[in-house]
Each structure stands twice: as C-alpha cells, then as structure tokens.
Amino acid sequence: MAVIDLANPTRFLRIVDRILPWLIAATVALFAVGLYRALNAPDDYQQGATVRIMFLHVPAAWLGMFGWALMSVAALGTLVWRHPLADVSGKAVAPIGAAFTFICLVTGSLWGRPTWGTYWVWDARLTSMLVLLLLYLGVLALYWTAEDPGRGARAAAILSLVGAVNLPIIKFSVDWWNTLHQPASVFRTGGSTIDPSLLTPLLIMALAFTLLFVTLHLAVMRNEILRRRIRSMRLMQAQEVHA
C-alpha cells in the first residue's frame, strides 16, 4: 500500500479500525510473556532484585527517544510534504512520548537510589533526558494553547525539528562525557554485555511496549481525526446560523 493511500483520512480510519483489535491482542500476549519472564529472571549479582527496574526503564527510554524521532518525521510531513495526516500523527505522538520519557526519568531515579546512593545526579544522560521531557511539554503547550490550530501545528513542527538535535546527545552522552550512567550494553559492536537470562525478557518487554506505543498512537490519531471532523461540522453549522 502506497503512503499516499493513507493521506485519505477515511481510508486511514478504516485501516486502523481493522488492525487495532489485532494490535491490542498481540500487545496483551507479549506483555503476559514478558512479565512472566521478567518476574522469573534471576537477580543481578551486584544489584540484586532492583535490576528488574530495567525491564520498564530501558523500553521507556527507547520509546521516549523514538517518539521524538517520529515527531520529527511528522514535522517534515507537515512543513515540507504537506501530508494531511502528518500533523495528526505529530500531535498524537507528543503525549505518548512525554509519558514514556517521564516513566524513564522516574524509574531511573528509583534505580539510581540503591545503585548510586541518590535519586538524582546531573549526569549527562539524565540531564539530556530531562531536556527531552521539557521539549515534549513545550510541544504540548504549543498544540494546546495556540488560538489558531494551524499556526500551533507549524510552531510545534519547528520545535520538533530543532529538538531532534537532542537525540544524538542522549544517545552518545555516555561516550562523549564521563558520566555515572553505564554505557550501551544491549546494542553494541562487540555484542550485548547483558546475560541472556536478563536480555531475553528485556527484549520481549521492549517489543511489548513498542506495540503498546503503536496501538496508542493509532488510537489517538483516530480520535484526533474524529475530533477535527466534529469541530469542522460545528464551525459549518455556526456559519449557517449566522448566514
């Protein structure tokens, strides 16, 4: 199916209505397997049972960054390609990505307390993730407070592209600066440094959270399209009344 086919909101809604039940079922099934594997994973020899925070923290971090990358692509669709659904996609991603980034910071703080002896340090990775959350809140503010939805969407798209500079900073902060945060341990040139008994449930949970992200994104996009249609109908009715 060509991307241009999805430019038609009506066709897009039909596709979403068809695949959402399958996505929900797959998400629930993966979470059931992932949680079972995570709860039965062995304790870490240094961190003990607290290592299980990883099964929530790491996927949340990945998806917080993925959400902003998706918003940047949607911003290009809004500003350059003028795709009818690009703005809808960007607006739908923003609260989901913000939620995962917030979860990442909270779980990171809880994990840091027994590991580092404190809930927060101005570590390069932690600080750049906090900046990402603030950027998400800025985009949400532009969408929610703009009197002209079109102008708010363009401003949010510009901020999305500018904020994309923070993504490589987050990714490579542990390599560029001397930080408390551990370096990459899952996807690295020499292979993962995590034992398979912990790596397997981590990857299953990451896939489950990714499916949850996609499911929420499509559902929110559908609701946003319907909301805009209702708004357009009300505006048309108001114009007819005043005509």
CSV table of C-alpha atoms in Angstrom, one decimal:
chain,number,residue,atom,x,y,z
A,1,MET,CA,0.0,0.0,0.0
A,2,ALA,CA,1.4,3.4,-1.0
A,3,VAL,CA,1.9,6.1,1.6
A,4,ILE,CA,-0.3,8.4,-0.5
A,5,ASP,CA,-3.2,6.0,0.1
A,6,LEU,CA,-3.0,6.8,3.8
A,7,ALA,CA,-3.4,10.5,3.0
A,8,ASN,CA,-7.2,9.9,2.9
A,9,PRO,CA,-8.4,10.2,6.5
A,10,THR,CA,-11.5,8.0,5.7
A,11,ARG,CA,-9.3,5.2,4.3
A,12,PHE,CA,-6.9,5.6,7.2
A,13,LEU,CA,-9.7,5.2,9.8
A,14,ARG,CA,-10.9,2.0,8.1
A,15,ILE,CA,-7.4,0.5,8.2
A,16,VAL,CA,-7.0,1.5,11.9
A,17,ASP,CA,-10.4,0.0,12.8
A,18,ARG,CA,-9.3,-3.2,11.1
A,19,ILE,CA,-5.9,-3.6,12.7
A,20,LEU,CA,-6.4,-2.2,16.2
A,21,PRO,CA,-8.0,-5.3,17.7
A,22,TRP,CA,-5.1,-7.4,16.4
A,23,LEU,CA,-2.6,-5.0,17.8
A,24,ILE,CA,-4.3,-5.0,21.2
A,25,ALA,CA,-4.3,-8.8,21.3
A,26,ALA,CA,-0.6,-9.0,20.3
A,27,THR,CA,0.3,-6.4,22.9
A,28,VAL,CA,-1.5,-8.2,25.7
A,29,ALA,CA,0.0,-11.5,24.7
A,30,LEU,CA,3.6,-10.1,24.6
A,31,PHE,CA,3.1,-8.4,28.0
A,32,ALA,CA,1.9,-11.7,29.5
A,33,VAL,CA,5.0,-13.5,28.2
A,34,GLY,CA,7.4,-10.6,29.0
A,35,LEU,CA,6.1,-10.1,32.6
A,36,TYR,CA,6.3,-13.8,33.3
A,37,ARG,CA,9.9,-13.9,32.0
A,38,ALA,CA,10.8,-10.7,33.9
A,39,LEU,CA,9.4,-11.8,37.2
A,40,ASN,CA,11.2,-15.1,37.0
A,41,ALA,CA,14.5,-13.6,35.8
A,42,PRO,CA,17.4,-14.1,38.2
A,43,ASP,CA,18.7,-11.3,40.5
A,44,ASP,CA,21.8,-9.5,39.4
A,45,TYR,CA,25.0,-10.4,41.3
A,46,GLN,CA,25.6,-6.7,42.2
A,47,GLN,CA,22.2,-5.0,42.1
A,48,GLY,CA,20.0,-7.9,43.3
A,49,ALA,CA,16.3,-7.7,42.6
A,50,THR,CA,16.4,-3.9,41.8
A,51,VAL,CA,17.8,-4.9,38.3
A,52,ARG,CA,14.1,-5.7,37.3
A,53,ILE,CA,13.5,-1.9,37.1
A,54,MET,CA,15.5,-2.3,33.8
A,55,PHE,CA,12.5,-4.1,32.2
A,56,LEU,CA,10.5,-0.9,32.5
A,57,HIS,CA,13.2,1.8,32.4
A,58,VAL,CA,15.0,0.7,29.3
A,59,PRO,CA,12.0,0.4,27.0
A,60,ALA,CA,10.6,3.7,28.3
A,61,ALA,CA,13.9,5.4,27.4
A,62,TRP,CA,14.0,3.9,23.9
A,63,LEU,CA,10.4,4.9,23.2
A,64,GLY,CA,10.8,8.4,24.6
A,65,MET,CA,13.5,8.9,22.0
A,66,PHE,CA,11.6,7.0,19.3
A,67,GLY,CA,8.6,9.2,19.9
A,68,TRP,CA,10.6,12.4,19.3
A,69,ALA,CA,12.1,10.9,16.2
A,70,LEU,CA,8.6,10.1,14.9
A,71,MET,CA,7.5,13.6,15.7
A,72,SER,CA,10.4,15.0,13.6
A,73,VAL,CA,9.4,12.9,10.6
A,74,ALA,CA,5.8,14.1,11.1
A,75,ALA,CA,7.2,17.7,11.3
A,76,LEU,CA,8.8,17.2,7.9
A,77,GLY,CA,5.5,15.9,6.6
A,78,THR,CA,3.7,19.0,7.9
A,79,LEU,CA,6.2,21.6,6.8
A,80,VAL,CA,7.7,20.1,3.6
A,81,TRP,CA,5.4,17.4,2.2
A,82,ARG,CA,2.1,18.8,3.4
A,83,HIS,CA,0.8,15.4,4.2
A,84,PRO,CA,-2.8,15.7,5.5
A,85,LEU,CA,-2.1,13.3,8.4
A,86,ALA,CA,1.4,14.4,9.4
A,87,ASP,CA,0.2,17.0,11.9
A,88,VAL,CA,-2.4,14.5,13.3
A,89,SER,CA,0.5,12.0,13.8
A,90,GLY,CA,2.8,14.5,15.5
A,91,LYS,CA,0.1,15.7,17.8
A,92,ALA,CA,-0.9,12.1,18.7
A,93,VAL,CA,2.7,11.1,19.5
A,94,ALA,CA,3.5,14.1,21.8
A,95,PRO,CA,1.6,13.0,24.9
A,96,ILE,CA,2.6,9.3,24.5
A,97,GLY,CA,6.3,10.2,24.1
A,98,ALA,CA,6.2,12.6,27.0
A,99,ALA,CA,4.6,9.8,29.2
A,100,PHE,CA,7.4,7.3,28.3
A,101,THR,CA,10.1,9.9,28.9
A,102,PHE,CA,8.5,10.7,32.3
A,103,ILE,CA,8.4,7.0,33.2
A,104,CYS,CA,12.1,6.7,32.1
A,105,LEU,CA,13.1,9.5,34.5
A,106,VAL,CA,11.1,8.2,37.4
A,107,THR,CA,12.3,4.6,37.1
A,108,GLY,CA,15.8,5.9,36.5
A,109,SER,CA,15.7,7.8,39.8
A,110,LEU,CA,14.3,4.8,41.7
A,111,TRP,CA,17.0,2.6,40.1
A,112,GLY,CA,19.7,5.2,40.9
A,113,ARG,CA,18.9,5.4,44.7
A,114,PRO,CA,20.3,1.9,45.6
A,115,THR,CA,22.9,2.0,42.8
A,116,TRP,CA,24.4,5.5,43.2
A,117,GLY,CA,23.1,6.3,46.6
A,118,THR,CA,20.9,9.2,45.4
A,119,TYR,CA,17.7,9.7,43.4
A,120,TRP,CA,19.2,12.3,41.0
A,121,VAL,CA,22.6,13.5,39.8
A,122,TRP,CA,23.2,16.0,37.0
A,123,ASP,CA,24.6,13.2,34.8
A,124,ALA,CA,24.8,13.9,31.1
A,125,ARG,CA,22.3,11.1,30.2
A,126,LEU,CA,19.8,12.1,32.9
A,127,THR,CA,20.0,15.8,32.1
A,128,SER,CA,19.6,15.3,28.4
A,129,MET,CA,16.5,13.1,29.1
A,130,LEU,CA,15.1,15.8,31.3
A,131,VAL,CA,15.6,18.3,28.5
A,132,LEU,CA,13.7,15.9,26.2
A,133,LEU,CA,10.8,15.9,28.7
A,134,LEU,CA,10.8,19.7,28.8
A,135,LEU,CA,10.8,19.8,25.0
A,136,TYR,CA,7.8,17.4,24.9
A,137,LEU,CA,6.0,19.7,27.3
A,138,GLY,CA,6.8,22.7,25.0
A,139,VAL,CA,5.3,20.9,22.0
A,140,LEU,CA,2.2,20.0,24.0
A,141,ALA,CA,1.8,23.6,25.1
A,142,LEU,CA,2.0,24.8,21.5
A,143,TYR,CA,-0.7,22.4,20.5
A,144,TRP,CA,-3.0,23.1,23.5
A,145,THR,CA,-2.7,26.9,23.8
A,146,ALA,CA,-2.5,28.1,20.2
A,147,GLU,CA,-5.6,30.1,19.2
A,148,ASP,CA,-5.0,29.1,15.5
A,149,PRO,CA,-4.6,25.3,15.3
A,150,GLY,CA,-2.7,25.6,12.0
A,151,ARG,CA,-0.2,28.1,13.4
A,152,GLY,CA,0.2,26.0,16.6
A,153,ALA,CA,0.9,22.9,14.5
A,154,ARG,CA,3.6,24.7,12.4
A,155,ALA,CA,5.3,26.0,15.6
A,156,ALA,CA,5.2,22.5,17.1
A,157,ALA,CA,6.7,21.1,13.9
A,158,ILE,CA,9.6,23.6,14.0
A,159,LEU,CA,10.3,22.8,17.7
A,160,SER,CA,10.2,19.1,16.9
A,161,LEU,CA,12.9,19.5,14.2
A,162,VAL,CA,15.0,21.8,16.4
A,163,GLY,CA,14.7,19.4,19.4
A,164,ALA,CA,15.9,16.5,17.3
A,165,VAL,CA,19.4,17.8,18.0
A,166,ASN,CA,19.0,16.4,21.5
A,167,LEU,CA,18.6,12.8,20.3
A,168,PRO,CA,22.2,12.1,19.4
A,169,ILE,CA,23.2,13.9,22.6
A,170,ILE,CA,21.1,11.5,24.6
A,171,LYS,CA,22.5,8.5,22.7
A,172,PHE,CA,26.2,9.4,22.8
A,173,SER,CA,26.3,11.3,26.1
A,174,VAL,CA,27.8,8.3,27.9
A,175,ASP,CA,30.6,8.1,25.2
A,176,TRP,CA,31.3,11.9,25.0
A,177,TRP,CA,31.4,12.6,28.7
A,178,ASN,CA,32.5,10.9,31.9
A,179,THR,CA,29.1,10.0,33.4
A,180,LEU,CA,27.7,7.8,36.1
A,181,HIS,CA,25.3,6.2,33.7
A,182,GLN,CA,26.5,2.9,32.2
A,183,PRO,CA,27.4,2.8,28.5
A,184,ALA,CA,25.5,1.0,25.9
A,185,SER,CA,25.0,-2.6,26.9
A,186,VAL,CA,22.3,-4.0,24.6
A,187,PHE,CA,23.1,-2.9,21.1
A,188,ARG,CA,26.9,-2.5,20.7
A,189,THR,CA,29.6,-3.6,18.3
A,190,GLY,CA,31.0,-6.3,20.5
A,191,GLY,CA,27.7,-7.8,21.3
A,192,SER,CA,25.4,-7.3,24.4
A,193,THR,CA,27.1,-7.4,27.8
A,194,ILE,CA,23.8,-8.5,29.5
A,195,ASP,CA,23.4,-12.1,30.4
A,196,PRO,CA,20.8,-13.9,28.2
A,197,SER,CA,18.6,-14.7,31.2
A,198,LEU,CA,18.1,-10.9,31.6
A,199,LEU,CA,18.5,-9.9,28.0
A,200,THR,CA,15.7,-12.1,26.6
A,201,PRO,CA,12.9,-10.8,28.9
A,202,LEU,CA,14.2,-7.2,28.3
A,203,LEU,CA,13.8,-7.6,24.6
A,204,ILE,CA,10.3,-9.1,24.9
A,205,MET,CA,9.2,-6.3,27.2
A,206,ALA,CA,10.7,-3.8,24.8
A,207,LEU,CA,8.7,-5.3,21.9
A,208,ALA,CA,5.6,-5.3,24.1
A,209,PHE,CA,6.0,-1.6,25.0
A,210,THR,CA,6.6,-0.8,21.3
A,211,LEU,CA,3.4,-2.5,20.3
A,212,LEU,CA,1.6,-0.6,23.1
A,213,PHE,CA,3.2,2.7,21.7
A,214,VAL,CA,2.0,1.9,18.2
A,215,THR,CA,-1.5,0.9,19.4
A,216,LEU,CA,-1.9,4.1,21.5
A,217,HIS,CA,-0.6,6.2,18.6
A,218,LEU,CA,-3.1,4.8,16.1
A,219,ALA,CA,-5.9,5.1,18.6
A,220,VAL,CA,-5.1,8.7,19.4
A,221,MET,CA,-4.7,9.6,15.7
A,222,ARG,CA,-8.2,8.1,15.1
A,223,ASN,CA,-9.7,10.1,17.9
A,224,GLU,CA,-8.0,13.3,16.7
A,225,ILE,CA,-9.3,12.9,13.2
A,226,LEU,CA,-12.8,12.4,14.5
A,227,ARG,CA,-12.4,15.4,16.8
A,228,ARG,CA,-11.4,17.6,13.9
A,229,ARG,CA,-14.3,16.4,11.9
A,230,ILE,CA,-16.7,17.3,14.7
A,231,ARG,CA,-15.1,20.7,15.0
A,232,SER,CA,-15.4,21.3,11.3
A,233,MET,CA,-19.1,20.3,11.4
A,234,ARG,CA,-19.8,22.7,14.3
A,235,LEU,CA,-18.0,25.5,12.5
A,236,MET,CA,-20.1,24.9,9.4
A,237,GLN,CA,-23.3,24.9,11.5
A,238,ALA,CA,-22.3,28.1,13.2
A,239,GLN,CA,-21.6,29.7,9.8
A,240,GLU,CA,-25.0,28.6,8.5
A,241,VAL,CA,-26.7,30.0,11.6
A,242,HIS,CA,-25.0,33.4,11.1
A,243,ALA,CA,-25.5,33.4,7.3
